[in-house]
Structure formats: structure tokens, C-alpha cells
Amino acid sequence: MAHDLEKAIREKKAVVGVIGLGYVGLPLIRAFVAAGYRTMGFDVDSTKVEKLLDGQSYIGHISSEWISECVKSGKFIPTADMQRMTEADCLLICVPTPLSDSRDPDLYYVEQTAKQAAATLRPGQLVVLESTTYPGTTRDVVLPLLNESGLKVGTDFYLAYSPEREDPGNPNFTASGIPKVVGGIDDVSSKLAQMLYADAVVNIVPVSSCEVAEACKILENTYRSVNIAMVNELKMLFDRIGIDVWEVIDAAKTKPFGFQAFYPGPGLGGHCIPIDPFYLSWVARKHGMATRFIEVAGEINTSMPQYVVQRLGEALNEQGKPINASKILVLGIAYKKDVDDPRESPSFVLMELLQKAKANLSYNDPHVPNMPKMRHHDLPAMESVPLTEATLKAQDCVLIATDHSAYDYDFIVNHSRLVIDTRNATKNVKSGRERIRKA
Ligand SMILES: NC(=O)c1ccc[n+]([C@@H]2O[C@H](COP(=O)([O-])OP(=O)(O)OC[C@H]3O[C@@H](n4cnc5c(N)ncnc54)[C@H](O)[C@@H]3O)[C@@H](O)[C@H]2O)c1
């Protein structure tokens, strides 16, 4: 069985199925199409599937032309029919792994997908979990569900974990250019998964087990969360003693070894850094341990929006204005620069805090024309307002929450009365600096 799949991969005749066609799944399809594979994409969201079938992209950095061409040529078959999973030789799972309301891992989507895969599993298929999760998920959650098929892992089907390291909005790295860590449940599964990815990505990093690969991804994201928390805390301290933290970091990063620059901001955003470390804390609690770095980093990072609003309040106060009834324009609701993804964006927390203080709010984001209704945020439906001279002049305060490259910061500062800059986005602005407050 393994031999047949090995041959199919070697000859690029294996059909690669990706389950979950979101920010991770769609770029992965692109990497496999570029490597010469035929691909299938599965998603329970039939609106997404219809868009793809119609040649339309819903992700900024994936072009509609590319989708249209691949769908027409049959290199990419999008479908909402999960029964068709049996047609793919390899199934790569890229579904969401959020937190529950009590901040515990919510594996609902992974479990649903594993059940769907089990229902149509056939001998010779390779299943790889890519969703970010805690060490043990592939073996303890996915494998038992696949076992329901009656097939045996290692002889009938194969199972591995390989974390996705997609960095949306980063033009220097696409899915195919990022080394891929691969850990199989057994040696055969490891070998097959390595062979498959070796064709589509620049470099394979084999590890000894699924658990090591799972832990690797969480380590990477925890490392970022902890370091961002450290510079966020230093930002508040340095600000109090009149030192610009961004200037300090720019100086420190000239050290050619032993220092990597992380930057402060208005709070963590996105689907990974604010969430994944808590998957590890949950495992730690199960083993009677605490992950103190993760908890402290979480506390500092989640308190950043309050700090920004406090600084904004002080700056308005200097001008004799309260936040109440002040016109405040928030620039950027995507969670980071140059992406169209607003999930877990700190901008929503900032806007909620400002709304509570009765500010008169509006927002602009060239990548997010309509503010989507977010499950955990109580904000009215809004549309991005045009960023004109008149809009800026009408504001009491402009709050830069996301430093999109599309913004003309000279223009923004030039026409605003007060600018609160949480990203050091205005660092090159020469005139009107007296109107800028970093926060
Ligand atoms: N977005 C990132 O930058 C990034 C980077 C690295 C890793 N990850 C991880 O990758 C995983 C996916 O993240 P994403 O950002 O692509 O999520 P996403 O929400 O953009 O996409 C997930 C897709 O899965 C679909 N889906 C849900 N349940 C399904 C099911 N049972 N069957 C088929 N499709 C289903 C959803 O409809 C959605 O389209 C998560 O674990 C995330 O932590 C994300």
C-alpha cells in the first residue's frame, strides 16, 4: 500500500486534498499546484466553494486569475462534498483551532474533519494535520477517530503532523518558501509525508514524532508572544522615563548576534499568537504544571489596548477635551499590516473601549471595507470612511492601530489635529511631529 502511494507521489500522480480553504489551505493548494500536483479543496463553507468555482479569490494575496486558471484546467477542484475525500490520495487538514469561551482548546473543527475523513477513508491514503494544536492531538484525538474506519494506521493508511507556518502579508515568504517540519505517527507515515512536502516546499525538517512537530509550532508562537510582551512592558516603562522604545530597539538590533528585534503594539492580533500559547497552558494544567511565562505575557499583551486608550485620553485632555463625544478615527482594523484579516484584531478592543467612553467613532482600512460582526465584540456595523483631507480635519484624534503600507503618513499627520501612533508608523514624518503621540 505504502509502495503504491510512494510511487504516485514520486510520479506526481497523487491527488492532494486540502481540507479547510482559508488563509492556510488556499496558499497550500497553490504550492502543490506549482509543484505539478492535481489538487482538491474541501470546505464546509459552500459560499467559499462557489466563489472558487466561479474563479474568485477571497484572500488578498491569492489572485482571482490564478484561481480561475487552476479551476478551469482541472488542477484545482474545490468542493463542499466531503464524500469526495476518498478521491484524494493525501488529505491535509487546515481547519481552525480556536479557544473556547473559557480559553481552553476548542478542537471541534479538527474532530469534525477527522470524522469526515474516517467516513470515506480508504487504503493507501495519507492524512496530515496542519492546524496549530497542542502536543498529543494527532495521536490522541485524530488517530482514534480515523481508527473508527476499521483501517489500520501504518499499513492501511498513514498519519502525520506538519505545522503550517504561513505568514500572511509577508511578501518574502510564501508557503513553498518556508521550511516544513514533519513528524509521522510511525516511520512509514513520516517517510511518505516528507516525500510529499519535499516536492512542494523548499526544505523539509524531519522530526522524530508528531508530538515534536506539534510542540515546535507552539514553541515558535509562544516565543513571539513572550518577546512581544517584554517590549510592550518596556514601552510603558521607557515612556514614563521619556525614552522612545522604538529608537532603543533599532539601536539594540545592530548587535550582530544574540538579539532579535520584536516590536510593541496596541495588543496581539491574528489567529495564532494570541491563541496558540494557551493550548500549551492547557496541557501544562493537565500535567499539574503552570506556564508562567505564557500567563504573564498574555496579561501584558491583553492590557495593551487599555494603555493605548489611557494615553489617548491624556493627549485629548491636554487639549481640554474628554474622550466623550470626541471624534476619533481608527486607522487599520486588520490585525497586522497589509493583510485583509481582522480576526482577533486589537482594533476591536480599542474601539470597544472608546465606544464605552462614548467617543464618536469611525474607521478606515483600505483592506477591510466593511467591519464584519465579530463574535466576541459588541460594535455596530460600520463601513470604512474615505481617508480624505476633510475626514482627517474633522477628527479630534486619529489613532493608528495598524501600520498599512498603503497609508501616506505625511498626509495623515499634515491634516490631523492629534495622531496617536501605536506602531511607530510616523517615524519618517518630518513636519507636524508635535501633533504625534506614541502609545
Ligand atoms: N492564518 C494564519 O496566518 C496561520 C498561520 C499558521 C497556522 N495557522 C493555523 O492553521 C489553521 C487554519 O487557520 P486559517 O487561518 O487558515 O483558518 P480559516 O478560518 O481562514 O480557514 C479555515 C477553513 O476551514 C473551514 N472548515 C471548518 N471546518 C471544516 C470542516 N469540518 N471541513 C472542511 N472545512 C472546514 C472553514 O470554513 C474555513 O474556510 C489553524 O489551526 C491556525 O491556527 C494559521
Coordinates of C-alpha atoms and ligand atoms in Angstrom, one line a residue:
M1 CA 0.0 0.0 0.0
A2 CA 2.7 2.4 1.0
H3 CA 4.6 1.4 -2.1
D4 CA 1.7 2.5 -4.3
L5 CA 1.4 5.9 -2.6
E6 CA 5.1 6.4 -2.8
K7 CA 5.1 5.7 -6.5
A8 CA 2.1 8.0 -7.0
I9 CA 4.0 10.8 -5.1
R10 CA 7.2 10.2 -7.0
E11 CA 5.4 10.4 -10.3
K12 CA 3.2 13.3 -9.1
K13 CA 0.1 11.4 -9.8
A14 CA -1.1 11.6 -6.2
V15 CA -4.1 13.8 -5.8
V16 CA -3.5 16.3 -2.9
G17 CA -6.7 17.2 -1.0
V18 CA -6.7 20.2 1.3
I19 CA -9.4 20.4 4.0
G20 CA -10.2 24.0 5.0
L21 CA -9.7 26.6 2.3
G22 CA -8.8 29.6 4.4
Y23 CA -5.7 31.7 5.0
V24 CA -3.6 28.5 5.3
G25 CA -5.4 26.0 3.0
L26 CA -5.5 28.1 -0.2
P27 CA -1.8 29.0 -0.2
L28 CA -1.0 25.4 0.4
I29 CA -3.1 24.4 -2.7
R30 CA -1.1 27.0 -4.6
A31 CA 2.2 25.4 -3.5
F32 CA 1.1 21.9 -4.6
V33 CA -0.3 23.1 -8.0
A34 CA 3.0 24.9 -8.6
A35 CA 4.8 21.6 -7.8
G36 CA 2.8 19.9 -10.5
Y37 CA 0.1 18.1 -8.5
R38 CA -3.6 17.9 -9.1
T39 CA -5.4 19.2 -6.1
M40 CA -8.8 19.1 -4.5
G41 CA -10.1 21.6 -1.9
F42 CA -12.8 20.8 0.7
D43 CA -14.7 23.3 2.7
V44 CA -17.9 23.2 4.7
D45 CA -18.5 26.9 3.7
S46 CA -20.3 26.5 0.4
T47 CA -20.1 30.3 -0.3
K48 CA -16.3 30.0 -0.4
V49 CA -16.5 26.9 -2.7
E50 CA -18.9 28.7 -5.0
K51 CA -16.6 31.7 -5.2
L52 CA -13.7 29.5 -6.1
L53 CA -15.7 27.6 -8.7
D54 CA -16.6 31.0 -10.1
G55 CA -12.9 31.9 -10.3
Q56 CA -13.0 34.4 -7.5
S57 CA -10.5 34.7 -4.6
Y58 CA -11.5 35.9 -1.1
I59 CA -7.9 36.2 0.1
G60 CA -6.0 39.4 -0.8
H61 CA -2.7 37.8 -1.7
I62 CA -4.2 35.0 -3.9
S63 CA -5.3 36.3 -7.2
S64 CA -8.6 35.5 -8.9
E65 CA -6.8 34.9 -12.2
W66 CA -4.8 32.2 -10.6
I67 CA -7.9 30.5 -9.1
S68 CA -9.8 30.8 -12.4
E69 CA -7.0 29.3 -14.4
C70 CA -6.4 26.3 -12.0
V71 CA -10.1 25.6 -11.7
K72 CA -10.6 25.7 -15.5
S73 CA -7.6 23.5 -16.1
G74 CA -8.7 21.0 -13.5
K75 CA -5.5 21.4 -11.4
F76 CA -7.7 22.6 -8.5
I77 CA -11.2 21.1 -7.8
P78 CA -13.0 23.0 -5.0
T79 CA -15.9 21.1 -3.4
A80 CA -18.2 21.1 -0.4
D81 CA -18.9 17.4 -0.9
M82 CA -17.0 15.7 1.8
Q83 CA -17.8 12.2 0.3
R84 CA -15.3 13.1 -2.4
M85 CA -12.4 13.0 0.2
T86 CA -12.0 9.4 -0.9
E87 CA -10.8 10.7 -4.3
A88 CA -7.7 12.3 -2.8
D89 CA -4.6 10.3 -2.0
C90 CA -3.3 12.8 0.6
L91 CA -5.5 14.8 2.9
L92 CA -4.0 17.9 4.5
I93 CA -6.2 19.3 7.3
C94 CA -6.1 23.1 7.7
V95 CA -9.2 23.8 9.7
P96 CA -9.4 26.4 12.6
T97 CA -8.3 25.6 16.1
P98 CA -9.8 28.4 18.2
L99 CA -10.2 28.8 22.0
S100 CA -13.4 28.1 23.8
D101 CA -15.0 30.9 25.9
S102 CA -13.1 29.6 28.9
R103 CA -9.9 29.9 26.9
D104 CA -9.4 26.1 26.5
P105 CA -8.5 24.4 23.2
D106 CA -11.6 24.0 21.0
L107 CA -10.9 21.1 18.7
Y108 CA -14.5 20.9 17.3
Y109 CA -13.3 21.6 13.7
V110 CA -10.4 19.1 13.8
E111 CA -12.7 16.4 15.3
Q112 CA -15.4 17.0 12.7
T113 CA -12.8 16.8 9.9
A114 CA -11.3 13.6 11.3
K115 CA -14.8 12.1 11.4
Q116 CA -15.5 13.1 7.8
A117 CA -12.1 11.7 6.7
A118 CA -12.8 8.4 8.6
A119 CA -16.2 8.0 6.9
T120 CA -14.6 7.8 3.5
L121 CA -11.1 6.6 4.4
R122 CA -9.7 4.0 2.0
P123 CA -6.5 2.0 2.0
G124 CA -3.5 3.9 0.8
Q125 CA -4.5 7.4 2.0
L126 CA -2.1 9.7 3.9
V127 CA -3.7 12.1 6.4
V128 CA -1.7 15.1 7.7
L129 CA -2.9 17.5 10.3
E130 CA -1.6 21.0 9.8
S131 CA -3.8 23.0 12.1
T132 CA -1.9 24.5 15.1
T133 CA -2.6 22.5 18.2
Y134 CA -1.1 21.1 21.5
P135 CA 1.3 18.1 21.5
G136 CA -0.7 14.9 21.5
T137 CA -3.6 16.0 19.3
T138 CA -2.7 13.8 16.3
R139 CA -2.2 10.7 18.3
D140 CA -4.9 11.1 21.0
V141 CA -7.6 12.9 19.1
V142 CA -7.3 12.4 15.3
L143 CA -6.0 8.8 15.3
P144 CA -8.8 7.3 17.4
L145 CA -11.4 9.0 15.1
L146 CA -9.6 7.6 12.0
N147 CA -9.5 4.2 13.6
E148 CA -13.3 4.1 13.5
S149 CA -12.9 3.4 9.8
G150 CA -11.7 -0.1 10.7
L151 CA -8.4 0.5 8.8
K152 CA -5.0 0.2 10.5
V153 CA -2.5 3.1 10.7
G154 CA 0.9 2.3 9.3
T155 CA -0.3 -0.5 7.0
D156 CA -3.7 0.7 5.5
F157 CA -3.4 4.4 6.0
Y158 CA -0.7 6.9 7.1
L159 CA -0.8 9.8 9.6
A160 CA 1.5 12.7 10.2
Y161 CA 1.6 16.2 11.7
S162 CA 3.2 19.1 9.9
P163 CA 2.5 22.6 11.2
E164 CA 1.7 25.4 8.8
R165 CA 4.0 28.4 9.1
E166 CA 2.2 30.8 6.8
D167 CA 2.9 34.5 7.3
P168 CA 0.1 36.3 5.5
G169 CA 1.1 39.7 4.1
N170 CA 4.8 38.9 4.1
P171 CA 5.9 39.2 0.5
N172 CA 9.3 37.5 1.2
F173 CA 7.8 34.1 2.2
T174 CA 5.0 32.1 0.5
A175 CA 4.0 28.6 1.6
S176 CA 6.5 27.0 -0.8
G177 CA 9.5 29.1 0.5
I178 CA 9.1 28.2 4.2
P179 CA 10.9 25.0 5.5
K180 CA 8.4 22.4 6.7
V181 CA 8.7 20.4 9.9
V182 CA 7.2 16.9 9.5
G183 CA 6.6 14.3 12.2
G184 CA 4.9 11.0 11.5
I185 CA 3.0 8.7 13.7
D186 CA 5.3 5.9 12.5
D187 CA 8.3 5.6 10.2
V188 CA 6.3 4.8 7.0
S189 CA 3.9 7.7 7.6
S190 CA 6.9 10.0 8.3
K191 CA 8.6 9.0 5.1
L192 CA 5.5 9.4 2.9
A193 CA 4.7 12.8 4.4
Q194 CA 8.3 14.0 3.9
M195 CA 8.3 12.8 0.3
L196 CA 5.1 14.7 -0.5
Y197 CA 6.1 18.0 1.0
A198 CA 9.6 17.8 -0.4
D199 CA 8.1 18.4 -3.8
A200 CA 6.2 21.5 -2.8
V201 CA 8.3 23.3 -0.3
V202 CA 11.9 24.5 -0.2
N203 CA 13.2 22.3 2.7
I204 CA 11.9 19.5 4.9
V205 CA 12.8 19.3 8.6
P206 CA 12.1 15.7 9.7
V207 CA 11.4 15.2 13.5
S208 CA 11.0 12.0 15.4
S209 CA 7.3 12.2 16.2
C210 CA 4.0 14.1 15.7
E211 CA 4.4 15.4 19.2
V212 CA 7.7 17.1 18.5
A213 CA 6.3 18.7 15.4
E214 CA 3.2 19.9 17.3
A215 CA 5.3 21.3 20.1
C216 CA 7.7 23.0 17.6
K217 CA 4.8 25.1 16.2
I218 CA 3.6 26.2 19.7
L219 CA 7.2 27.0 20.8
E220 CA 7.5 29.3 17.8
N221 CA 4.3 31.2 18.6
T222 CA 4.9 31.3 22.4
Y223 CA 8.4 32.7 21.7
R224 CA 6.8 35.6 19.8
S225 CA 4.1 36.2 22.3
V226 CA 6.6 36.3 25.2
N227 CA 9.0 38.6 23.4
I228 CA 6.3 41.0 22.3
A229 CA 5.0 41.2 25.9
M230 CA 8.5 42.1 27.0
V231 CA 8.8 45.0 24.6
N232 CA 5.3 46.1 25.4
E233 CA 6.1 46.3 29.1
L234 CA 9.4 48.1 28.3
K235 CA 7.4 50.5 26.1
M236 CA 5.3 51.6 29.1
L237 CA 8.4 51.9 31.3
F238 CA 10.5 53.8 28.8
D239 CA 7.6 56.1 28.0
R240 CA 7.4 57.0 31.7
I241 CA 11.1 58.0 31.8
G242 CA 11.0 59.8 28.4
I243 CA 12.8 57.2 26.2
D244 CA 11.4 56.1 22.8
V245 CA 11.3 52.3 22.9
W246 CA 11.4 52.0 19.1
E247 CA 14.6 54.0 19.0
V248 CA 16.1 51.7 21.7
I249 CA 15.1 48.6 19.7
D250 CA 16.5 50.0 16.5
A251 CA 19.8 50.6 18.3
A252 CA 19.8 47.2 20.0
K253 CA 19.2 45.3 16.8
T254 CA 22.5 46.5 15.4
K255 CA 24.1 43.9 17.6
P256 CA 25.1 41.2 15.2
F257 CA 24.4 38.3 17.5
G258 CA 22.2 37.3 20.5
F259 CA 19.4 39.8 19.8
Q260 CA 16.3 39.6 17.7
A261 CA 14.0 42.6 17.4
F262 CA 10.4 42.4 18.4
Y263 CA 8.2 45.5 18.3
P264 CA 5.5 46.8 20.7
G265 CA 1.9 47.4 19.5
P266 CA -1.6 48.1 20.6
G267 CA -2.1 44.4 21.6
L268 CA -1.8 41.0 20.0
G269 CA -3.9 40.0 16.9
G270 CA -4.4 37.3 14.4
H271 CA -5.3 33.7 14.7
C272 CA -2.0 32.4 16.1
I273 CA 0.0 34.4 18.6
P274 CA -2.9 35.4 21.0
I275 CA -4.4 31.9 20.9
D276 CA -1.8 29.1 20.5
P277 CA 0.2 29.6 23.7
F278 CA -3.0 28.9 25.6
Y279 CA -3.1 25.5 24.0
L280 CA 0.1 24.8 25.8
S281 CA -1.0 26.3 29.1
W282 CA -4.0 23.9 29.0
V283 CA -1.7 20.9 28.5
A284 CA 0.5 22.1 31.4
R285 CA -2.5 22.4 33.7
K286 CA -3.4 18.8 32.8
H287 CA 0.1 17.8 33.9
G288 CA -0.1 19.8 37.1
M289 CA 2.2 22.5 35.9
A290 CA 1.9 26.2 35.2
T291 CA 3.3 28.0 32.2
R292 CA 4.1 31.3 34.0
F293 CA 5.8 33.0 31.0
I294 CA 2.7 32.4 28.9
E295 CA 0.3 33.7 31.5
V296 CA 2.3 36.8 32.2
A297 CA 2.8 37.5 28.5
G298 CA -0.9 37.0 28.0
E299 CA -1.7 39.5 30.8
I300 CA 0.6 42.2 29.5
N301 CA -0.4 41.8 25.8
T302 CA -4.1 41.9 26.6
S303 CA -3.7 45.0 28.7
M304 CA -2.2 47.0 25.9
P305 CA -5.4 48.4 24.4
Q306 CA -6.3 49.9 27.8
Y307 CA -2.8 51.5 27.9
V308 CA -3.3 53.0 24.4
V309 CA -6.7 54.4 25.4
Q310 CA -5.3 55.8 28.5
R311 CA -2.6 57.6 26.5
L312 CA -5.1 58.8 24.0
G313 CA -7.3 60.2 26.9
E314 CA -4.3 62.0 28.3
A315 CA -3.4 63.5 24.9
L316 CA -7.0 64.7 24.4
N317 CA -7.1 66.1 27.9
E318 CA -4.0 68.2 27.1
Q319 CA -6.2 69.9 24.5
G320 CA -9.1 70.3 27.0
K321 CA -11.2 67.6 25.6
P322 CA -12.7 64.4 27.1
I323 CA -13.0 61.2 25.1
N324 CA -16.8 61.6 25.5
A325 CA -18.2 63.0 22.2
S326 CA -14.7 63.4 20.7
K327 CA -14.4 62.4 17.0
I328 CA -11.9 59.6 16.8
L329 CA -10.9 57.9 13.6
V330 CA -9.2 54.5 13.9
L331 CA -6.8 53.7 11.1
G332 CA -6.4 49.9 10.4
I333 CA -8.7 47.2 11.7
A334 CA -6.8 44.3 10.1
Y335 CA -4.7 42.6 12.8
K336 CA -1.4 43.4 11.1
K337 CA -0.1 45.5 8.2
D338 CA -1.1 44.8 4.6
V339 CA -3.5 41.9 5.3
D340 CA -7.3 41.8 5.0
D341 CA -7.8 39.6 8.0
P342 CA -9.4 41.3 11.0
R343 CA -9.7 38.2 13.3
E344 CA -8.6 38.8 16.9
S345 CA -7.5 42.3 15.9
P346 CA -6.7 44.6 18.9
S347 CA -8.5 47.3 16.9
F348 CA -11.8 45.9 18.0
V349 CA -10.8 46.1 21.7
L350 CA -9.6 49.6 21.2
M351 CA -12.9 50.6 19.5
E352 CA -15.0 48.9 22.3
L353 CA -13.1 50.8 25.0
L354 CA -13.5 54.0 23.1
Q355 CA -17.2 53.3 22.5
K356 CA -17.6 52.7 26.2
A357 CA -16.1 56.1 26.9
K358 CA -18.7 57.5 24.4
A359 CA -16.3 58.5 21.6
N360 CA -17.8 59.4 18.2
L361 CA -16.0 56.6 16.3
S362 CA -15.2 55.9 12.6
Y363 CA -12.6 53.8 11.0
N364 CA -10.6 53.4 7.7
D365 CA -8.9 50.3 6.4
P366 CA -8.0 50.0 2.7
H367 CA -8.1 46.2 3.1
V368 CA -11.3 45.8 5.1
P369 CA -14.1 47.9 3.5
N370 CA -16.8 46.7 5.9
M371 CA -16.3 45.9 9.5
P372 CA -17.5 42.3 10.0
K373 CA -19.7 41.4 13.0
M374 CA -17.2 39.7 15.4
R375 CA -18.5 37.0 17.8
H376 CA -16.8 38.5 20.9
H377 CA -17.2 42.2 20.2
D378 CA -20.1 44.4 20.6
L379 CA -19.6 47.0 17.9
P380 CA -22.1 48.4 15.4
A381 CA -21.8 47.6 11.7
M382 CA -19.6 50.2 10.1
E383 CA -18.0 50.9 6.7
S384 CA -14.5 52.2 6.1
V385 CA -14.7 56.0 5.6
P386 CA -12.6 57.6 2.8
L387 CA -9.3 58.9 4.1
T388 CA -9.5 62.5 2.7
E389 CA -8.2 65.8 4.0
A390 CA -11.8 66.7 5.1
T391 CA -12.2 63.4 7.0
L392 CA -8.9 63.9 8.8
K393 CA -9.5 67.6 9.6
A394 CA -12.9 66.7 11.1
Q395 CA -11.4 64.5 13.8
D396 CA -10.3 65.3 17.3
C397 CA -7.9 62.4 17.2
V398 CA -6.6 59.9 14.6
L399 CA -5.5 56.6 16.1
I400 CA -3.0 54.5 14.1
A401 CA -3.8 50.9 15.1
T402 CA -2.4 49.1 12.0
D403 CA 0.5 50.4 10.0
H404 CA -0.6 49.5 6.5
S405 CA 2.0 50.4 3.8
A406 CA -0.8 52.0 1.7
Y407 CA -1.1 54.9 4.2
D408 CA 0.6 58.2 3.4
Y409 CA 1.7 59.1 6.9
D410 CA 2.9 62.6 5.9
F411 CA -0.6 63.3 4.6
I412 CA -2.2 61.9 7.7
V413 CA -0.1 63.9 10.1
N414 CA -0.3 67.0 8.0
H415 CA -4.2 67.1 8.1
S416 CA -4.8 65.8 11.6
R417 CA -5.0 67.7 14.9
L418 CA -3.7 64.8 17.0
V419 CA -2.3 61.5 16.0
I420 CA -1.8 58.5 18.4
D421 CA 0.7 56.2 16.8
T422 CA 0.8 52.7 18.3
R423 CA 3.2 51.2 15.6
N424 CA 5.8 53.9 15.1
A425 CA 4.3 54.3 11.7
T426 CA 5.0 58.0 11.6
K427 CA 8.8 57.7 12.3
N428 CA 9.8 59.2 8.9
V429 CA 7.3 62.1 9.1
K430 CA 9.2 65.4 9.3
S431 CA 6.7 68.1 9.8
G432 CA 3.9 68.3 12.4
R433 CA 5.6 65.9 14.8
E434 CA 4.3 68.0 17.7
R435 CA 0.9 66.6 16.9
I436 CA 2.1 62.9 17.2
R437 CA 1.9 60.9 20.5
K438 CA 3.3 57.4 20.5
A439 CA 1.4 54.9 22.6
Ligands
LIG1 N1 -3.8 32.3 9.4 C1 -2.5 32.1 9.7 O1 -1.7 33.0 9.5 C2 -2.0 30.8 10.2 C3 -0.6 30.6 10.2 C4 -0.1 29.3 10.6 C5 -1.0 28.4 11.1 N2 -2.4 28.7 11.2 C6 -3.3 27.6 11.7 O2 -3.9 27.0 10.5 C7 -5.2 26.6 10.9 C8 -6.2 27.2 9.9 O3 -6.2 28.6 10.0 P1 -6.7 29.6 8.9 O4 -6.2 30.9 9.3 O5 -6.5 29.0 7.5 O6 -8.3 29.5 9.2 P2 -9.5 30.0 8.2 O7 -10.6 30.2 9.2 O8 -9.0 31.1 7.3 O9 -9.8 28.7 7.3 C9 -10.3 27.5 7.8 C10 -11.3 27.0 6.9 O10 -11.7 25.7 7.3 C11 -13.1 25.5 7.0 N3 -13.7 24.4 7.8 C12 -14.0 24.4 9.1 N4 -14.5 23.2 9.4 C13 -14.4 22.4 8.3 C14 -14.7 21.0 8.1 N5 -15.1 20.2 9.0 N6 -14.4 20.5 6.8 C15 -14.0 21.3 5.9 N7 -13.7 22.6 6.1 C16 -13.9 23.2 7.3 C17 -13.7 26.9 7.3 O11 -15.0 27.0 6.6 C18 -12.6 27.8 6.8 O12 -12.8 28.2 5.4 C19 -5.4 27.0 12.3 O13 -5.1 25.9 13.1 C20 -4.4 28.1 12.5 O14 -4.0 28.2 13.8 C21 -2.9 29.9 10.7

